[in-house]
């Protein structure tokens, strides 16, 4: 097991990270794209060494880990393409204009994005590749030009150390500055990391309790820093009467597949489904044999899961259908049942995240209740509507768009594609920064900030703000988009 990072070791790592920040700020977008592709190549070449370690530490199956590693390297390469394009800089050039109609001349103003500086990344337990050492926050921060210091998750320490060594070596061989990437271990190191004056931002994926504690530390610093935390989500699903009549049995089957996927350990697992009273969907669920799922990631997560399902029953939820042993060493799935009135009386309790293979079926009496139920939700990563083309769900969708970062129509939330338009975040407690995403190419905006240069000579401007940039970049010039 990798040793806990000491105070002196952390200080040395952060000193190197600060030196690397200056070098990365001066690097070109093409250089940083090379670094990201080198990291992806290094990870791809090490799949046979990484996957067995991941299996042993996380209990996740080989196929899942191989697919997740492929997603991780795809993400690195996609973000490399984005920074080469340069559109993320949102470069804007306003030439001086003596006739500017606000009553005073307009000065020469040129705006771009610059990297924040060294970034702390806290790994997640449930995605040991895609949301861990070389995951989305690390990739986005490096792309932006920020050194990365990863706090490894205790649930996969050996895998974290191995992944960190591969990434650091790949970056170094590609020409990245020393100190551009490092991994630290231990709770104390994580706390010191988020409080350290050299850290300029932090990314976190994990529990509400742990994330909120770190968020509070980040804000209590003499100079507060951005803290991008993904904390918890129920991901409710709303089924209209028309959808139930048309395909209630099919929706039931898909729902079971979604909430049991990965043993219910996805942050986008549907934790509740709202169905019409007396629905075909509910009758189909009563007759469903729930699939056997695999072990949970570790004993701590299992204990937390069992406490969650016990609390749900104490709040009045009834068992609807269950596997052989919902409380066993390898918990079998379980479905609970309640109604809309019970949820409206205790929304935060009944709809709290339950991390594992459990979900709650909620019967409603009228579709008029659905927008009311939606407005009672805490912030969510996702919310889903199953309806038909002639359904009027405008009020429901409007309410959900206020509460969730991603709203789905006739699909399932357990699948977060790495794309240009992806939004993985939402109002608190889904995340601490609802205007950002932790997945997709827009994640790079977490780790840059805008700077405007006024009246500067050409030679002192960043390349993307010069009259004739050496590298192609999309930008706004006097209000018009040019490339």
CSV table of C-alpha atoms in Angstrom, one decimal:
chain,number,residue,atom,x,y,z
A,1,UNK,CA,0.0,0.0,0.0
A,2,UNK,CA,1.3,3.4,-0.9
A,3,UNK,CA,2.3,5.5,2.1
A,4,UNK,CA,0.6,8.6,3.3
A,5,UNK,CA,2.0,11.8,1.8
A,6,UNK,CA,3.9,13.7,4.5
A,7,UNK,CA,3.8,17.5,5.0
A,8,UNK,CA,7.3,17.9,3.6
A,9,UNK,CA,6.5,15.7,0.6
A,10,UNK,CA,3.4,17.7,-0.2
A,11,UNK,CA,5.3,21.0,0.1
A,12,UNK,CA,7.9,19.7,-2.3
A,13,UNK,CA,5.2,18.6,-4.8
A,14,UNK,CA,3.4,21.9,-4.6
A,15,UNK,CA,6.6,23.9,-5.1
A,16,UNK,CA,7.3,21.9,-8.3
A,17,UNK,CA,3.7,22.4,-9.3
A,18,UNK,CA,3.9,26.2,-9.0
A,19,UNK,CA,7.1,26.2,-11.1
A,20,UNK,CA,5.3,24.1,-13.7
A,21,UNK,CA,2.4,26.5,-13.8
A,22,UNK,CA,4.6,29.2,-15.3
A,23,UNK,CA,6.0,26.9,-18.0
A,24,UNK,CA,2.5,25.6,-18.9
A,25,UNK,CA,1.1,29.2,-19.1
A,26,UNK,CA,3.8,29.8,-21.7
A,27,UNK,CA,3.2,26.6,-23.7
A,28,UNK,CA,1.2,26.5,-26.9
A,29,UNK,CA,-2.1,24.8,-27.3
A,30,UNK,CA,-0.5,22.4,-29.7
A,31,UNK,CA,2.1,21.4,-27.1
A,32,UNK,CA,-0.5,20.8,-24.5
A,33,UNK,CA,-2.5,18.7,-26.9
A,34,UNK,CA,0.6,16.6,-27.4
A,35,UNK,CA,0.9,16.1,-23.7
A,36,UNK,CA,-2.7,14.8,-23.5
A,37,UNK,CA,-2.3,12.4,-26.4
A,38,UNK,CA,0.9,11.1,-24.8
A,39,UNK,CA,-1.0,10.4,-21.6
A,40,UNK,CA,-3.7,8.6,-23.5
A,41,UNK,CA,-1.2,6.5,-25.4
A,42,UNK,CA,0.6,5.6,-22.2
A,43,UNK,CA,-2.6,4.4,-20.5
A,44,UNK,CA,-3.7,2.5,-23.6
A,45,UNK,CA,-0.3,0.7,-23.7
A,46,UNK,CA,-0.7,-0.3,-20.0
A,47,UNK,CA,-4.2,-1.7,-20.1
A,48,UNK,CA,-3.0,-5.2,-19.3
A,49,UNK,CA,-1.2,-4.0,-16.1
A,50,UNK,CA,-3.9,-1.6,-15.0
A,51,UNK,CA,-7.1,-3.6,-15.3
A,52,UNK,CA,-6.1,-6.6,-13.0
A,53,UNK,CA,-5.2,-4.1,-10.3
A,54,UNK,CA,-8.5,-2.3,-10.7
A,55,UNK,CA,-10.4,-5.6,-10.5
A,56,UNK,CA,-8.7,-6.6,-7.3
A,57,UNK,CA,-9.2,-3.2,-5.6
A,58,UNK,CA,-12.7,-2.2,-6.7
A,59,UNK,CA,-14.5,-5.5,-7.4
A,60,UNK,CA,-15.5,-4.2,-10.8
A,61,UNK,CA,-15.5,-6.7,-13.6
A,62,UNK,CA,-12.9,-6.7,-16.3
A,63,UNK,CA,-15.1,-5.6,-19.2
A,64,UNK,CA,-16.4,-2.6,-17.2
A,65,UNK,CA,-12.8,-1.5,-16.4
A,66,UNK,CA,-11.6,-2.0,-19.9
A,67,UNK,CA,-14.5,0.1,-21.3
A,68,UNK,CA,-13.9,2.8,-18.7
A,69,UNK,CA,-10.2,3.0,-19.5
A,70,UNK,CA,-11.1,3.4,-23.2
A,71,UNK,CA,-13.5,6.2,-22.3
A,72,UNK,CA,-10.8,7.9,-20.3
A,73,UNK,CA,-8.3,7.9,-23.1
A,74,UNK,CA,-11.0,9.0,-25.6
A,75,UNK,CA,-11.7,11.9,-23.3
A,76,UNK,CA,-8.0,13.0,-23.2
A,77,UNK,CA,-7.8,12.9,-27.0
A,78,UNK,CA,-11.1,14.8,-27.5
A,79,UNK,CA,-10.1,17.6,-25.2
A,80,UNK,CA,-6.7,17.7,-27.1
A,81,UNK,CA,-8.7,18.5,-30.3
A,82,UNK,CA,-10.7,21.2,-28.5
A,83,UNK,CA,-7.6,23.1,-27.3
A,84,UNK,CA,-6.0,22.9,-30.7
A,85,UNK,CA,-9.1,24.5,-32.2
A,86,UNK,CA,-8.9,27.3,-29.6
A,87,UNK,CA,-12.6,28.2,-29.5
A,88,UNK,CA,-12.6,27.6,-25.7
A,89,UNK,CA,-10.5,30.8,-25.4
A,90,UNK,CA,-13.6,32.8,-26.5
A,91,UNK,CA,-11.1,35.3,-27.8
A,92,UNK,CA,-12.5,38.8,-28.5
A,93,UNK,CA,-10.9,41.8,-30.2
A,94,UNK,CA,-12.5,45.2,-30.0
A,95,UNK,CA,-10.5,47.8,-32.0
A,96,UNK,CA,-10.4,51.4,-30.8
A,97,UNK,CA,-13.4,53.3,-32.0
A,98,UNK,CA,-13.7,57.1,-31.6
A,99,UNK,CA,-17.3,57.0,-32.8
A,100,UNK,CA,-18.4,54.4,-30.3
A,101,UNK,CA,-22.1,55.4,-29.6
A,102,UNK,CA,-22.0,55.3,-25.8
A,103,UNK,CA,-20.7,58.9,-25.7
A,104,UNK,CA,-17.0,58.2,-25.3
A,105,UNK,CA,-14.4,56.6,-27.5
A,106,UNK,CA,-14.0,52.9,-27.2
A,107,UNK,CA,-10.5,51.8,-26.3
A,108,UNK,CA,-8.6,48.9,-27.9
A,109,UNK,CA,-9.7,45.9,-25.8
A,110,UNK,CA,-8.8,42.3,-26.3
A,111,UNK,CA,-10.1,39.4,-24.1
A,112,UNK,CA,-9.0,35.8,-23.7
A,113,UNK,CA,-8.8,33.0,-21.2
A,114,UNK,CA,-5.8,32.2,-19.0
A,115,UNK,CA,-5.1,29.2,-16.8
A,116,UNK,CA,-5.9,29.5,-13.1
A,117,UNK,CA,-2.8,27.7,-11.8
A,118,UNK,CA,-2.2,24.5,-9.9
A,119,UNK,CA,-5.4,22.4,-9.5
A,120,UNK,CA,-6.2,19.8,-6.9
A,121,UNK,CA,-8.3,16.8,-8.1
A,122,UNK,CA,-10.0,14.5,-5.7
A,123,UNK,CA,-10.6,11.0,-7.2
A,124,UNK,CA,-13.9,9.2,-7.1
A,125,UNK,CA,-14.4,5.7,-5.8
A,126,UNK,CA,-16.9,4.4,-8.4
A,127,UNK,CA,-15.0,5.3,-11.6
A,128,UNK,CA,-11.3,4.4,-10.9
A,129,UNK,CA,-10.3,5.6,-14.4
A,130,UNK,CA,-12.8,8.1,-15.8
A,131,UNK,CA,-13.3,10.2,-12.6
A,132,UNK,CA,-10.0,9.4,-11.0
A,133,UNK,CA,-6.3,10.1,-11.5
A,134,UNK,CA,-6.5,10.7,-15.3
A,135,UNK,CA,-10.2,11.6,-15.4
A,136,UNK,CA,-12.1,14.5,-16.7
A,137,UNK,CA,-10.9,17.1,-14.2
A,138,UNK,CA,-7.3,16.2,-14.7
A,139,UNK,CA,-7.6,16.2,-18.4
A,140,UNK,CA,-9.4,19.6,-18.5
A,141,UNK,CA,-7.0,21.2,-16.1
A,142,UNK,CA,-3.9,20.1,-18.1
A,143,UNK,CA,-5.6,21.2,-21.3
A,144,UNK,CA,-6.2,24.6,-19.8
A,145,UNK,CA,-2.5,24.9,-18.9
A,146,UNK,CA,-2.8,24.0,-15.1
A,147,UNK,CA,-0.6,21.6,-13.3
A,148,UNK,CA,-2.5,18.8,-11.5
A,149,UNK,CA,-2.1,17.3,-8.1
A,150,UNK,CA,-4.4,14.4,-7.6
A,151,UNK,CA,-5.6,13.2,-4.2
A,152,UNK,CA,-5.9,9.4,-4.7
A,153,UNK,CA,-9.0,7.6,-3.4
A,154,UNK,CA,-8.3,5.2,-0.6
A,155,UNK,CA,-10.5,2.6,-2.3
A,156,UNK,CA,-8.0,2.1,-5.1
A,157,UNK,CA,-4.6,3.3,-3.9
A,158,UNK,CA,-2.4,0.9,-5.9
A,159,UNK,CA,-4.2,1.6,-9.1
A,160,UNK,CA,-4.0,5.3,-8.4
A,161,UNK,CA,-0.2,5.1,-7.9
A,162,UNK,CA,0.3,3.0,-11.0
A,163,UNK,CA,-1.9,5.3,-13.1
A,164,UNK,CA,-0.2,8.4,-11.8
A,165,UNK,CA,3.3,7.0,-12.6
A,166,UNK,CA,2.2,6.2,-16.2
A,167,UNK,CA,0.7,9.7,-16.7
A,168,UNK,CA,3.6,11.5,-15.2
A,169,UNK,CA,6.1,9.5,-17.2
A,170,UNK,CA,4.1,10.0,-20.4
A,171,UNK,CA,3.9,13.7,-19.9
A,172,UNK,CA,7.6,14.0,-19.1
A,173,UNK,CA,8.6,12.1,-22.2
A,174,UNK,CA,6.3,14.4,-24.3
A,175,UNK,CA,8.2,17.4,-23.0
A,176,UNK,CA,5.9,18.6,-20.2
A,177,UNK,CA,7.6,20.5,-17.4
A,178,UNK,CA,8.5,18.7,-14.2
A,179,UNK,CA,5.8,19.2,-11.6
A,180,UNK,CA,3.0,19.2,-14.2
A,181,UNK,CA,1.4,16.1,-12.6
A,182,UNK,CA,1.5,14.3,-9.2
A,183,UNK,CA,-0.5,12.1,-7.0
A,184,UNK,CA,-0.8,12.3,-3.2
A,185,UNK,CA,-2.2,9.9,-0.6
A,186,UNK,CA,-4.2,10.2,2.6
A,187,UNK,CA,-7.0,12.3,4.1
A,188,UNK,CA,-4.7,14.7,5.8
A,189,UNK,CA,-2.9,15.4,2.5
A,190,UNK,CA,-6.2,16.1,0.9
A,191,UNK,CA,-7.2,18.6,3.6
A,192,UNK,CA,-3.9,20.4,3.4
A,193,UNK,CA,-4.1,20.3,-0.4
A,194,UNK,CA,-7.4,22.3,-0.6
A,195,UNK,CA,-6.2,24.8,2.0
A,196,UNK,CA,-2.7,25.4,0.5
A,197,UNK,CA,-2.0,28.8,-0.9
A,198,UNK,CA,-0.4,27.4,-4.1
A,199,UNK,CA,-3.6,25.6,-5.1
A,200,UNK,CA,-5.8,27.7,-7.3
A,201,UNK,CA,-8.9,25.5,-7.8
A,202,UNK,CA,-10.2,22.0,-6.8
A,203,UNK,CA,-12.3,19.4,-8.5
A,204,UNK,CA,-14.1,16.7,-6.4
A,205,UNK,CA,-16.5,13.8,-7.1
A,206,UNK,CA,-17.8,11.9,-4.0
A,207,UNK,CA,-20.2,12.1,-1.1
A,208,UNK,CA,-22.2,15.2,0.0
A,209,UNK,CA,-20.6,15.0,3.5
A,210,UNK,CA,-17.0,14.8,2.2
A,211,UNK,CA,-17.5,17.3,-0.6
A,212,UNK,CA,-19.3,19.9,1.6
A,213,UNK,CA,-16.5,19.7,4.2
A,214,UNK,CA,-13.8,20.4,1.5
A,215,UNK,CA,-16.0,23.1,-0.1
A,216,UNK,CA,-16.2,24.9,3.2
A,217,UNK,CA,-12.4,24.7,3.7
A,218,UNK,CA,-11.9,26.1,0.2
A,219,UNK,CA,-14.2,29.0,0.9
A,220,UNK,CA,-12.7,29.7,4.4
A,221,UNK,CA,-9.2,30.3,3.0
A,222,UNK,CA,-7.8,33.8,3.2
A,223,UNK,CA,-8.1,33.8,-0.6
A,224,UNK,CA,-11.1,31.5,-1.5
A,225,UNK,CA,-10.8,29.3,-4.5
A,226,UNK,CA,-13.3,27.7,-7.0
A,227,UNK,CA,-14.3,24.3,-5.7
A,228,UNK,CA,-16.1,22.1,-8.3
A,229,UNK,CA,-17.7,19.4,-6.4
A,230,UNK,CA,-20.1,16.7,-7.7
A,231,UNK,CA,-21.8,15.5,-4.5
A,232,UNK,CA,-25.1,13.6,-4.8
A,233,UNK,CA,-28.2,13.0,-6.9
A,234,UNK,CA,-31.4,11.0,-6.9
A,235,UNK,CA,-32.0,11.3,-10.7
A,236,UNK,CA,-35.8,11.0,-10.7
A,237,UNK,CA,-37.8,9.6,-13.6
A,238,UNK,CA,-41.4,10.8,-14.4
A,239,UNK,CA,-43.7,8.5,-16.4
A,240,UNK,CA,-46.8,10.0,-17.9
A,241,UNK,CA,-50.1,8.2,-18.1
A,242,UNK,CA,-49.8,8.0,-21.9
A,243,UNK,CA,-46.4,6.5,-21.7
A,244,UNK,CA,-47.6,3.9,-19.2
A,245,UNK,CA,-50.5,2.9,-21.4
A,246,UNK,CA,-48.3,2.7,-24.5
A,247,UNK,CA,-45.3,0.9,-23.1
A,248,UNK,CA,-45.4,0.5,-19.3
A,249,UNK,CA,-44.0,-3.0,-19.3
A,250,UNK,CA,-41.1,-2.0,-21.5
A,251,UNK,CA,-40.3,1.0,-19.3
A,252,UNK,CA,-40.4,-1.2,-16.3
A,253,UNK,CA,-37.8,-3.5,-17.8
A,254,UNK,CA,-35.5,-0.6,-18.8
A,255,UNK,CA,-35.8,0.9,-15.4
A,256,UNK,CA,-34.7,-2.3,-13.7
A,257,UNK,CA,-31.7,-2.4,-16.0
A,258,UNK,CA,-30.8,1.2,-15.3
A,259,UNK,CA,-31.0,1.2,-11.5
A,260,UNK,CA,-29.1,-2.1,-11.2
A,261,UNK,CA,-26.4,-1.2,-13.7
A,262,UNK,CA,-23.0,-1.3,-12.0
A,263,UNK,CA,-24.7,-2.5,-8.8
A,264,UNK,CA,-26.4,0.8,-8.6
A,265,UNK,CA,-23.1,2.6,-8.1
A,266,UNK,CA,-23.5,5.2,-10.8
A,267,UNK,CA,-23.9,8.9,-9.8
A,268,UNK,CA,-26.7,9.0,-12.5
A,269,UNK,CA,-28.6,5.9,-11.2
A,270,UNK,CA,-32.4,6.6,-11.2
A,271,UNK,CA,-33.2,6.6,-7.5
A,272,UNK,CA,-37.0,7.2,-7.9
A,273,UNK,CA,-39.6,6.7,-10.6
A,274,UNK,CA,-43.0,8.4,-10.5
A,275,UNK,CA,-45.8,6.4,-12.0
A,276,UNK,CA,-49.6,6.7,-12.3
A,277,UNK,CA,-51.6,5.0,-9.5
A,278,UNK,CA,-52.6,1.5,-10.7
A,279,UNK,CA,-50.1,1.6,-13.6
A,280,UNK,CA,-49.1,-1.2,-15.9
A,281,UNK,CA,-45.5,-0.3,-15.1
A,282,UNK,CA,-46.1,-1.0,-11.4
A,283,UNK,CA,-47.8,-4.3,-12.1
A,284,UNK,CA,-44.9,-5.4,-14.3
A,285,UNK,CA,-42.5,-4.5,-11.5
A,286,UNK,CA,-44.4,-6.7,-9.1
A,287,UNK,CA,-43.8,-9.7,-11.3
A,288,UNK,CA,-40.1,-8.8,-12.0
A,289,UNK,CA,-37.3,-11.1,-10.9
A,290,UNK,CA,-34.6,-8.6,-10.1
A,291,UNK,CA,-31.2,-9.5,-11.5
A,292,UNK,CA,-28.3,-10.5,-9.3
A,293,UNK,CA,-25.7,-7.7,-9.1
A,294,UNK,CA,-22.0,-7.8,-8.2
A,295,UNK,CA,-20.3,-6.7,-4.9
A,296,UNK,CA,-20.1,-3.1,-3.9
A,297,UNK,CA,-16.9,-1.2,-4.3
A,298,UNK,CA,-15.8,-1.6,-0.7
A,299,UNK,CA,-17.1,-2.3,2.8
A,300,UNK,CA,-17.5,1.3,3.7
A,301,UNK,CA,-19.8,1.8,0.7
A,302,UNK,CA,-21.8,-1.3,1.6
A,303,UNK,CA,-22.3,-0.1,5.1
A,304,UNK,CA,-23.5,3.3,3.9
A,305,UNK,CA,-25.8,1.6,1.4
A,306,UNK,CA,-27.4,-0.6,4.1
A,307,UNK,CA,-27.9,2.4,6.3
A,308,UNK,CA,-29.7,4.2,3.5
A,309,UNK,CA,-32.2,1.5,2.7
A,310,UNK,CA,-32.9,1.0,6.4
A,311,UNK,CA,-33.6,4.7,6.8
A,312,UNK,CA,-35.9,4.7,3.7
A,313,UNK,CA,-38.0,1.9,5.4
A,314,UNK,CA,-38.0,3.9,8.7
A,315,UNK,CA,-39.5,6.8,6.7
A,316,UNK,CA,-42.4,4.6,5.6
A,317,UNK,CA,-41.4,3.1,2.3
A,318,UNK,CA,-42.7,-0.4,1.7
A,319,UNK,CA,-40.8,-3.2,0.1
A,320,UNK,CA,-42.2,-3.8,-3.4
A,321,UNK,CA,-39.9,-6.5,-4.8
A,322,UNK,CA,-36.4,-7.7,-3.6
A,323,UNK,CA,-33.7,-10.2,-4.4
A,324,UNK,CA,-32.6,-13.0,-2.2
A,325,UNK,CA,-30.5,-11.0,0.3
A,326,UNK,CA,-30.7,-7.2,0.1
A,327,UNK,CA,-28.5,-6.9,3.2
A,328,UNK,CA,-25.9,-9.6,2.3
A,329,UNK,CA,-22.2,-9.3,1.7
A,330,UNK,CA,-23.2,-8.9,-1.9
A,331,UNK,CA,-26.5,-7.0,-1.6
A,332,UNK,CA,-29.2,-8.1,-4.0
A,333,UNK,CA,-31.4,-5.3,-5.6
A,334,UNK,CA,-34.5,-4.0,-3.8
A,335,UNK,CA,-37.4,-1.8,-4.9
A,336,UNK,CA,-39.5,0.3,-2.5
A,337,UNK,CA,-43.0,1.7,-2.9
A,338,UNK,CA,-44.6,4.9,-1.6
A,339,UNK,CA,-46.9,7.6,-2.9
A,340,UNK,CA,-46.7,11.3,-3.9
A,341,UNK,CA,-48.2,12.6,-0.6
A,342,UNK,CA,-45.5,10.8,1.4
A,343,UNK,CA,-42.8,12.3,-0.8
A,344,UNK,CA,-44.2,15.8,-0.7
A,345,UNK,CA,-44.3,15.6,3.1
A,346,UNK,CA,-40.6,14.6,3.3
A,347,UNK,CA,-38.9,15.2,-0.1
A,348,UNK,CA,-35.3,15.4,1.1
A,349,UNK,CA,-35.6,12.3,3.2
A,350,UNK,CA,-37.6,10.1,0.8
A,351,UNK,CA,-35.5,11.2,-2.3
A,352,UNK,CA,-32.0,11.2,-0.7
A,353,UNK,CA,-29.3,9.5,-2.8
A,354,UNK,CA,-29.0,5.8,-2.1
A,355,UNK,CA,-25.7,4.6,-3.5
A,356,UNK,CA,-26.3,1.0,-4.4
A,357,UNK,CA,-28.9,-1.3,-6.1
A,358,UNK,CA,-32.1,0.2,-4.6
A,359,UNK,CA,-34.7,2.5,-6.0
A,360,UNK,CA,-38.1,3.9,-5.0
A,361,UNK,CA,-41.4,3.7,-6.9
A,362,UNK,CA,-43.7,6.6,-6.2
A,363,UNK,CA,-47.4,6.5,-7.2
A,364,UNK,CA,-49.2,9.7,-8.1
A,365,UNK,CA,-52.9,10.3,-8.6
A,366,UNK,CA,-52.9,13.0,-11.2
A,367,UNK,CA,-50.4,14.4,-13.7
A,368,UNK,CA,-51.1,17.8,-12.1
A,369,UNK,CA,-49.0,16.6,-9.2
A,370,UNK,CA,-45.9,16.1,-11.4
A,371,UNK,CA,-44.7,19.8,-11.6
A,372,UNK,CA,-45.3,20.1,-7.8
A,373,UNK,CA,-43.2,17.0,-7.2
A,374,UNK,CA,-40.5,18.4,-9.5
A,375,UNK,CA,-40.4,21.7,-7.7
A,376,UNK,CA,-39.9,19.8,-4.4
A,377,UNK,CA,-36.7,18.2,-5.6
A,378,UNK,CA,-33.2,19.1,-4.4
A,379,UNK,CA,-30.7,19.9,-7.2
A,380,UNK,CA,-30.1,16.9,-9.5
A,381,UNK,CA,-27.6,15.8,-12.0
A,382,UNK,CA,-30.4,14.4,-14.2
A,383,UNK,CA,-34.2,14.2,-14.4
A,384,UNK,CA,-36.1,12.1,-17.0
A,385,UNK,CA,-39.5,12.3,-18.6
A,386,UNK,CA,-41.2,9.3,-20.3
A,387,UNK,CA,-44.0,10.6,-22.4
A,388,UNK,CA,-45.7,10.4,-25.8
A,389,UNK,CA,-45.7,13.0,-28.6
A,390,UNK,CA,-49.1,14.4,-27.7
A,391,UNK,CA,-48.3,14.8,-24.0
A,392,UNK,CA,-48.3,18.3,-22.7
A,393,UNK,CA,-45.5,18.2,-20.2
A,394,UNK,CA,-44.3,21.8,-20.6
A,395,UNK,CA,-44.8,22.7,-17.0
A,396,UNK,CA,-43.0,19.5,-15.8
A,397,UNK,CA,-40.0,20.0,-18.1
A,398,UNK,CA,-39.8,23.7,-17.1
A,399,UNK,CA,-39.7,22.7,-13.4
A,400,UNK,CA,-37.1,20.0,-14.0
A,401,UNK,CA,-34.9,22.3,-16.0
A,402,UNK,CA,-34.6,24.5,-12.9
A,403,UNK,CA,-33.7,21.5,-10.7
A,404,UNK,CA,-31.4,19.4,-13.0
A,405,UNK,CA,-28.3,19.8,-15.1
A,406,UNK,CA,-29.5,17.3,-17.8
A,407,UNK,CA,-33.1,16.5,-18.7
A,408,UNK,CA,-33.9,13.4,-20.7
A,409,UNK,CA,-36.8,12.4,-22.9
A,410,UNK,CA,-37.7,8.7,-23.2
A,411,UNK,CA,-34.1,7.7,-22.4
A,412,UNK,CA,-32.2,6.7,-19.2
A,413,UNK,CA,-29.6,8.7,-17.3
A,414,UNK,CA,-27.1,5.9,-16.6
A,415,UNK,CA,-24.8,6.8,-19.5
A,416,UNK,CA,-22.9,10.1,-19.5
A,417,UNK,CA,-21.4,10.5,-23.0
A,418,UNK,CA,-18.2,12.5,-23.4
A,419,UNK,CA,-19.3,15.0,-26.0
A,420,UNK,CA,-19.2,18.7,-26.8
A,421,UNK,CA,-22.7,19.5,-25.5
A,422,UNK,CA,-22.7,17.3,-22.4
A,423,UNK,CA,-23.7,18.8,-19.0
A,424,UNK,CA,-22.8,16.8,-15.9
A,425,UNK,CA,-23.6,19.0,-13.0
A,426,UNK,CA,-26.6,20.7,-11.5
A,427,UNK,CA,-27.9,22.8,-8.6
A,428,UNK,CA,-26.6,22.0,-5.1
A,429,UNK,CA,-26.3,19.2,-3.8
A,430,UNK,CA,-25.7,17.7,-7.3
A,431,UNK,CA,-22.8,20.1,-7.5
A,432,UNK,CA,-21.3,23.1,-5.9
A,433,UNK,CA,-21.0,25.0,-9.2
A,434,UNK,CA,-24.1,24.5,-11.3
A,435,UNK,CA,-22.8,26.6,-14.2
A,436,UNK,CA,-20.0,24.1,-15.0
A,437,UNK,CA,-19.7,20.5,-16.1
A,438,UNK,CA,-17.3,17.7,-15.1
A,439,UNK,CA,-17.8,15.7,-18.3
A,440,UNK,CA,-17.5,16.9,-21.9
A,441,UNK,CA,-15.3,19.5,-23.6
A,442,UNK,CA,-16.9,22.4,-21.7
A,443,UNK,CA,-15.2,21.2,-18.6
A,444,UNK,CA,-12.1,23.1,-19.6
A,445,UNK,CA,-13.9,26.3,-18.5
A,446,UNK,CA,-13.6,25.3,-14.9
A,447,UNK,CA,-9.8,26.0,-15.0
A,448,UNK,CA,-9.5,29.2,-16.9
A,449,UNK,CA,-10.5,32.8,-16.2
A,450,UNK,CA,-11.0,35.8,-18.5
A,451,UNK,CA,-8.4,38.6,-18.8
A,452,UNK,CA,-8.8,41.7,-21.0
A,453,UNK,CA,-5.8,43.6,-22.3
A,454,UNK,CA,-6.4,47.3,-23.0
A,455,UNK,CA,-4.1,49.4,-25.2
A,456,UNK,CA,-1.3,46.8,-25.4
A,457,UNK,CA,1.3,46.8,-28.2
A,458,UNK,CA,1.1,43.8,-30.5
A,459,UNK,CA,4.3,42.2,-29.4
A,460,UNK,CA,3.0,41.8,-25.8
A,461,UNK,CA,-0.3,40.3,-26.6
A,462,UNK,CA,-1.1,36.5,-26.5
A,463,UNK,CA,-1.1,35.1,-30.0
A,464,UNK,CA,-4.8,34.7,-30.2
A,465,UNK,CA,-5.3,38.4,-29.7
A,466,UNK,CA,-2.9,39.7,-32.3
A,467,UNK,CA,-3.9,41.1,-35.6
A,468,UNK,CA,-2.6,38.1,-37.5
A,469,UNK,CA,-2.4,35.1,-35.1
A,470,UNK,CA,0.3,32.6,-35.9
A,471,UNK,CA,-2.1,29.7,-35.0
A,472,UNK,CA,-5.6,29.4,-36.3
A,473,UNK,CA,-8.3,30.3,-33.8
A,474,UNK,CA,-11.9,31.2,-33.9
A,475,UNK,CA,-12.6,34.7,-32.3
A,476,UNK,CA,-14.9,37.7,-32.3
A,477,UNK,CA,-13.5,40.8,-33.9
A,478,UNK,CA,-15.5,44.0,-33.5
A,479,UNK,CA,-18.6,41.9,-32.8
A,480,UNK,CA,-18.3,39.5,-35.8
A,481,UNK,CA,-17.2,35.9,-35.6
A,482,UNK,CA,-14.1,35.2,-37.7
A,483,UNK,CA,-11.7,32.2,-38.0
